[in-house]
Amino acid sequence: MKATVKKIVIDFDKCTGCRHCETACAIAHTEHNSVNPYKSRIRVYVDLDDGTSYPIIAGPYTDAKCSSRSFTIIGGQQYNTCMLCRAACPEKPYFFEPGTEVPLKCDFCGEPPDPSCVKWCTSGALSLMEVEEDLEA
């Protein structure tokens, strides 16, 4: 059985590395009209060799350390899959609430979904789309 769900879709070829998405997300998740970049549920990783940027959105938490160290080829470049993984896990400290160690996960900036990162992405690398997914039995 399939269901239609909203997802933030990333077009890596359009990302300029401006990090507007990170700032917009941090503002949406920080109280008192301030910005705490550690509260952002999206991070943009930049390949220092060629300047290519890769936005990664916080996904589900797992308490297991990754058991498969593999590599992914993107645009002819080889990347450690761990760097591109969305999960918050014991191996990397990227998606945790500052000072509490509570894992962060993208919440689409509320219900109905209205993600700040998509609204402020000036390059068009991020879009909110409806996609069909298989439901688990």
PDB file of C-alpha atoms in Angstrom:
ATOM      1  CA  MET A   1       0.000   0.000   0.000  1.00  0.00           C
ATOM      2  CA  LYS A   2       1.254   3.489  -0.839  1.00  0.00           C
ATOM      3  CA  ALA A   3       0.751   6.804   0.907  1.00  0.00           C
ATOM      4  CA  THR A   4       1.483  10.355  -0.185  1.00  0.00           C
ATOM      5  CA  VAL A   5       3.836  12.196   2.183  1.00  0.00           C
ATOM      6  CA  LYS A   6       5.617  15.537   2.079  1.00  0.00           C
ATOM      7  CA  LYS A   7       9.404  15.490   1.890  1.00  0.00           C
ATOM      8  CA  ILE A   8      12.140  18.022   1.492  1.00  0.00           C
ATOM      9  CA  VAL A   9      13.904  17.104  -1.722  1.00  0.00           C
ATOM     10  CA  ILE A  10      17.506  18.203  -2.251  1.00  0.00           C
ATOM     11  CA  ASP A  11      19.012  19.010  -5.646  1.00  0.00           C
ATOM     12  CA  PHE A  12      22.718  18.843  -4.796  1.00  0.00           C
ATOM     13  CA  ASP A  13      23.683  20.336  -8.165  1.00  0.00           C
ATOM     14  CA  LYS A  14      21.908  23.603  -7.259  1.00  0.00           C
ATOM     15  CA  CYS A  15      23.383  24.075  -3.765  1.00  0.00           C
ATOM     16  CA  THR A  16      25.767  27.042  -3.644  1.00  0.00           C
ATOM     17  CA  GLY A  17      26.878  26.542  -0.036  1.00  0.00           C
ATOM     18  CA  CYS A  18      25.375  29.879   1.094  1.00  0.00           C
ATOM     19  CA  ARG A  19      23.992  28.253   4.270  1.00  0.00           C
ATOM     20  CA  HIS A  20      20.823  30.369   4.254  1.00  0.00           C
ATOM     21  CA  CYS A  21      18.958  27.128   4.994  1.00  0.00           C
ATOM     22  CA  GLU A  22      20.992  26.532   8.164  1.00  0.00           C
ATOM     23  CA  THR A  23      20.365  30.068   9.419  1.00  0.00           C
ATOM     24  CA  ALA A  24      16.626  29.968   8.618  1.00  0.00           C
ATOM     25  CA  CYS A  25      16.239  26.639  10.436  1.00  0.00           C
ATOM     26  CA  ALA A  26      18.220  27.881  13.445  1.00  0.00           C
ATOM     27  CA  ILE A  27      16.029  30.986  13.698  1.00  0.00           C
ATOM     28  CA  ALA A  28      12.867  28.865  13.479  1.00  0.00           C
ATOM     29  CA  HIS A  29      14.079  26.667  16.355  1.00  0.00           C
ATOM     30  CA  THR A  30      15.629  29.271  18.677  1.00  0.00           C
ATOM     31  CA  GLU A  31      13.622  31.282  21.191  1.00  0.00           C
ATOM     32  CA  HIS A  32      13.821  35.018  21.877  1.00  0.00           C
ATOM     33  CA  ASN A  33      14.562  36.158  18.300  1.00  0.00           C
ATOM     34  CA  SER A  34      18.143  34.956  18.408  1.00  0.00           C
ATOM     35  CA  VAL A  35      20.117  32.496  16.337  1.00  0.00           C
ATOM     36  CA  ASN A  36      21.773  29.372  17.688  1.00  0.00           C
ATOM     37  CA  PRO A  37      23.306  27.499  14.723  1.00  0.00           C
ATOM     38  CA  TYR A  38      23.496  24.293  16.769  1.00  0.00           C
ATOM     39  CA  LYS A  39      19.687  24.109  16.784  1.00  0.00           C
ATOM     40  CA  SER A  40      19.525  23.853  12.997  1.00  0.00           C
ATOM     41  CA  ARG A  41      18.148  20.590  11.651  1.00  0.00           C
ATOM     42  CA  ILE A  42      20.064  21.009   8.406  1.00  0.00           C
ATOM     43  CA  ARG A  43      23.824  21.204   7.869  1.00  0.00           C
ATOM     44  CA  VAL A  44      25.673  22.059   4.686  1.00  0.00           C
ATOM     45  CA  TYR A  45      28.909  20.137   4.253  1.00  0.00           C
ATOM     46  CA  VAL A  46      31.448  21.543   1.831  1.00  0.00           C
ATOM     47  CA  ASP A  47      34.024  19.468  -0.012  1.00  0.00           C
ATOM     48  CA  LEU A  48      37.155  21.552   0.468  1.00  0.00           C
ATOM     49  CA  ASP A  49      38.836  19.970  -2.558  1.00  0.00           C
ATOM     50  CA  ASP A  50      36.291  21.089  -5.148  1.00  0.00           C
ATOM     51  CA  GLY A  51      33.917  23.423  -3.231  1.00  0.00           C
ATOM     52  CA  THR A  52      30.854  21.238  -3.803  1.00  0.00           C
ATOM     53  CA  SER A  53      28.189  21.663  -1.104  1.00  0.00           C
ATOM     54  CA  TYR A  54      25.907  18.958   0.306  1.00  0.00           C
ATOM     55  CA  PRO A  55      22.923  19.861   2.521  1.00  0.00           C
ATOM     56  CA  ILE A  56      21.990  17.077   4.958  1.00  0.00           C
ATOM     57  CA  ILE A  57      18.685  17.163   6.868  1.00  0.00           C
ATOM     58  CA  ALA A  58      18.462  15.607  10.355  1.00  0.00           C
ATOM     59  CA  GLY A  59      16.714  12.260  10.297  1.00  0.00           C
ATOM     60  CA  PRO A  60      15.860   9.670  12.918  1.00  0.00           C
ATOM     61  CA  TYR A  61      18.062   8.849  15.905  1.00  0.00           C
ATOM     62  CA  THR A  62      19.803   5.516  16.231  1.00  0.00           C
ATOM     63  CA  ASP A  63      21.728   4.420  19.310  1.00  0.00           C
ATOM     64  CA  ALA A  64      23.763   1.913  17.301  1.00  0.00           C
ATOM     65  CA  LYS A  65      27.112   2.805  15.832  1.00  0.00           C
ATOM     66  CA  CYS A  66      27.268   2.390  12.078  1.00  0.00           C
ATOM     67  CA  SER A  67      28.526  -1.041  11.125  1.00  0.00           C
ATOM     68  CA  SER A  68      29.015  -0.409   7.426  1.00  0.00           C
ATOM     69  CA  ARG A  69      31.704   2.025   6.447  1.00  0.00           C
ATOM     70  CA  SER A  70      31.096   2.534   2.784  1.00  0.00           C
ATOM     71  CA  PHE A  71      31.642   5.179   0.167  1.00  0.00           C
ATOM     72  CA  THR A  72      29.296   6.890  -2.272  1.00  0.00           C
ATOM     73  CA  ILE A  73      30.227   8.341  -5.648  1.00  0.00           C
ATOM     74  CA  ILE A  74      28.653  11.758  -6.381  1.00  0.00           C
ATOM     75  CA  GLY A  75      29.703  13.659  -9.474  1.00  0.00           C
ATOM     76  CA  GLY A  76      32.755  11.448  -9.888  1.00  0.00           C
ATOM     77  CA  GLN A  77      33.973  12.150  -6.331  1.00  0.00           C
ATOM     78  CA  GLN A  78      34.107   9.511  -3.598  1.00  0.00           C
ATOM     79  CA  TYR A  79      32.568  10.425  -0.201  1.00  0.00           C
ATOM     80  CA  ASN A  80      32.357   8.658   3.130  1.00  0.00           C
ATOM     81  CA  THR A  81      28.700   7.650   3.482  1.00  0.00           C
ATOM     82  CA  CYS A  82      28.820   8.492   7.210  1.00  0.00           C
ATOM     83  CA  MET A  83      29.261  12.173   6.344  1.00  0.00           C
ATOM     84  CA  LEU A  84      26.129  12.116   4.176  1.00  0.00           C
ATOM     85  CA  CYS A  85      23.987  10.076   6.588  1.00  0.00           C
ATOM     86  CA  ARG A  86      20.947  11.823   8.097  1.00  0.00           C
ATOM     87  CA  ALA A  87      20.880   9.841  11.347  1.00  0.00           C
ATOM     88  CA  ALA A  88      21.906  11.251  14.698  1.00  0.00           C
ATOM     89  CA  CYS A  89      24.099   8.575  16.252  1.00  0.00           C
ATOM     90  CA  PRO A  90      26.933   8.038  18.746  1.00  0.00           C
ATOM     91  CA  GLU A  91      29.535   8.358  15.948  1.00  0.00           C
ATOM     92  CA  LYS A  92      28.885  11.995  15.073  1.00  0.00           C
ATOM     93  CA  PRO A  93      27.799  14.977  17.174  1.00  0.00           C
ATOM     94  CA  TYR A  94      26.005  17.001  14.471  1.00  0.00           C
ATOM     95  CA  PHE A  95      22.311  16.652  15.195  1.00  0.00           C
ATOM     96  CA  PHE A  96      21.948  16.955  18.973  1.00  0.00           C
ATOM     97  CA  GLU A  97      20.322  19.683  21.073  1.00  0.00           C
ATOM     98  CA  PRO A  98      23.104  21.815  22.605  1.00  0.00           C
ATOM     99  CA  GLY A  99      23.738  20.985  26.250  1.00  0.00           C
ATOM    100  CA  THR A 100      21.143  18.204  26.493  1.00  0.00           C
ATOM    101  CA  GLU A 101      22.233  15.555  23.980  1.00  0.00           C
ATOM    102  CA  VAL A 102      18.591  15.195  22.840  1.00  0.00           C
ATOM    103  CA  PRO A 103      18.668  14.145  19.174  1.00  0.00           C
ATOM    104  CA  LEU A 104      17.313  16.632  16.659  1.00  0.00           C
ATOM    105  CA  LYS A 105      15.078  15.614  13.766  1.00  0.00           C
ATOM    106  CA  CYS A 106      13.585  17.748  11.023  1.00  0.00           C
ATOM    107  CA  ASP A 107      10.037  18.703  12.029  1.00  0.00           C
ATOM    108  CA  PHE A 108       9.214  20.586   8.782  1.00  0.00           C
ATOM    109  CA  CYS A 109       8.816  23.711  10.977  1.00  0.00           C
ATOM    110  CA  GLY A 110       5.393  22.648  12.195  1.00  0.00           C
ATOM    111  CA  GLU A 111       2.079  21.369  10.972  1.00  0.00           C
ATOM    112  CA  PRO A 112       1.147  21.915   8.222  1.00  0.00           C
ATOM    113  CA  PRO A 113       4.704  21.601   6.896  1.00  0.00           C
ATOM    114  CA  ASP A 114       6.245  25.015   6.190  1.00  0.00           C
ATOM    115  CA  PRO A 115      10.026  24.454   6.282  1.00  0.00           C
ATOM    116  CA  SER A 116      12.029  27.649   6.706  1.00  0.00           C
ATOM    117  CA  CYS A 117      15.015  26.096   4.943  1.00  0.00           C
ATOM    118  CA  VAL A 118      12.975  25.667   1.744  1.00  0.00           C
ATOM    119  CA  LYS A 119      11.534  29.198   1.925  1.00  0.00           C
ATOM    120  CA  TRP A 120      14.973  30.787   2.306  1.00  0.00           C
ATOM    121  CA  CYS A 121      16.880  28.628  -0.195  1.00  0.00           C
ATOM    122  CA  THR A 122      17.733  31.184  -2.875  1.00  0.00           C
ATOM    123  CA  SER A 123      19.328  28.685  -5.260  1.00  0.00           C
ATOM    124  CA  GLY A 124      16.332  26.336  -5.486  1.00  0.00           C
ATOM    125  CA  ALA A 125      18.308  23.394  -4.092  1.00  0.00           C
ATOM    126  CA  LEU A 126      15.582  22.610  -1.542  1.00  0.00           C
ATOM    127  CA  SER A 127      11.918  22.003  -2.340  1.00  0.00           C
ATOM    128  CA  LEU A 128       8.932  20.596  -0.480  1.00  0.00           C
ATOM    129  CA  MET A 129       7.280  17.917  -2.577  1.00  0.00           C
ATOM    130  CA  GLU A 130       4.615  15.279  -2.216  1.00  0.00           C
ATOM    131  CA  VAL A 131       5.988  11.809  -2.904  1.00  0.00           C
ATOM    132  CA  GLU A 132       4.517   8.349  -2.746  1.00  0.00           C
ATOM    133  CA  GLU A 133       5.997   5.879  -0.259  1.00  0.00           C
ATOM    134  CA  ASP A 134       5.307   2.265   0.498  1.00  0.00           C
ATOM    135  CA  LEU A 135       3.653   1.739   3.880  1.00  0.00           C
ATOM    136  CA  GLU A 136       5.225  -0.875   6.112  1.00  0.00           C
ATOM    137  CA  ALA A 137       3.111  -3.942   6.710  1.00  0.00           C
TER     138      ALA A 137
END
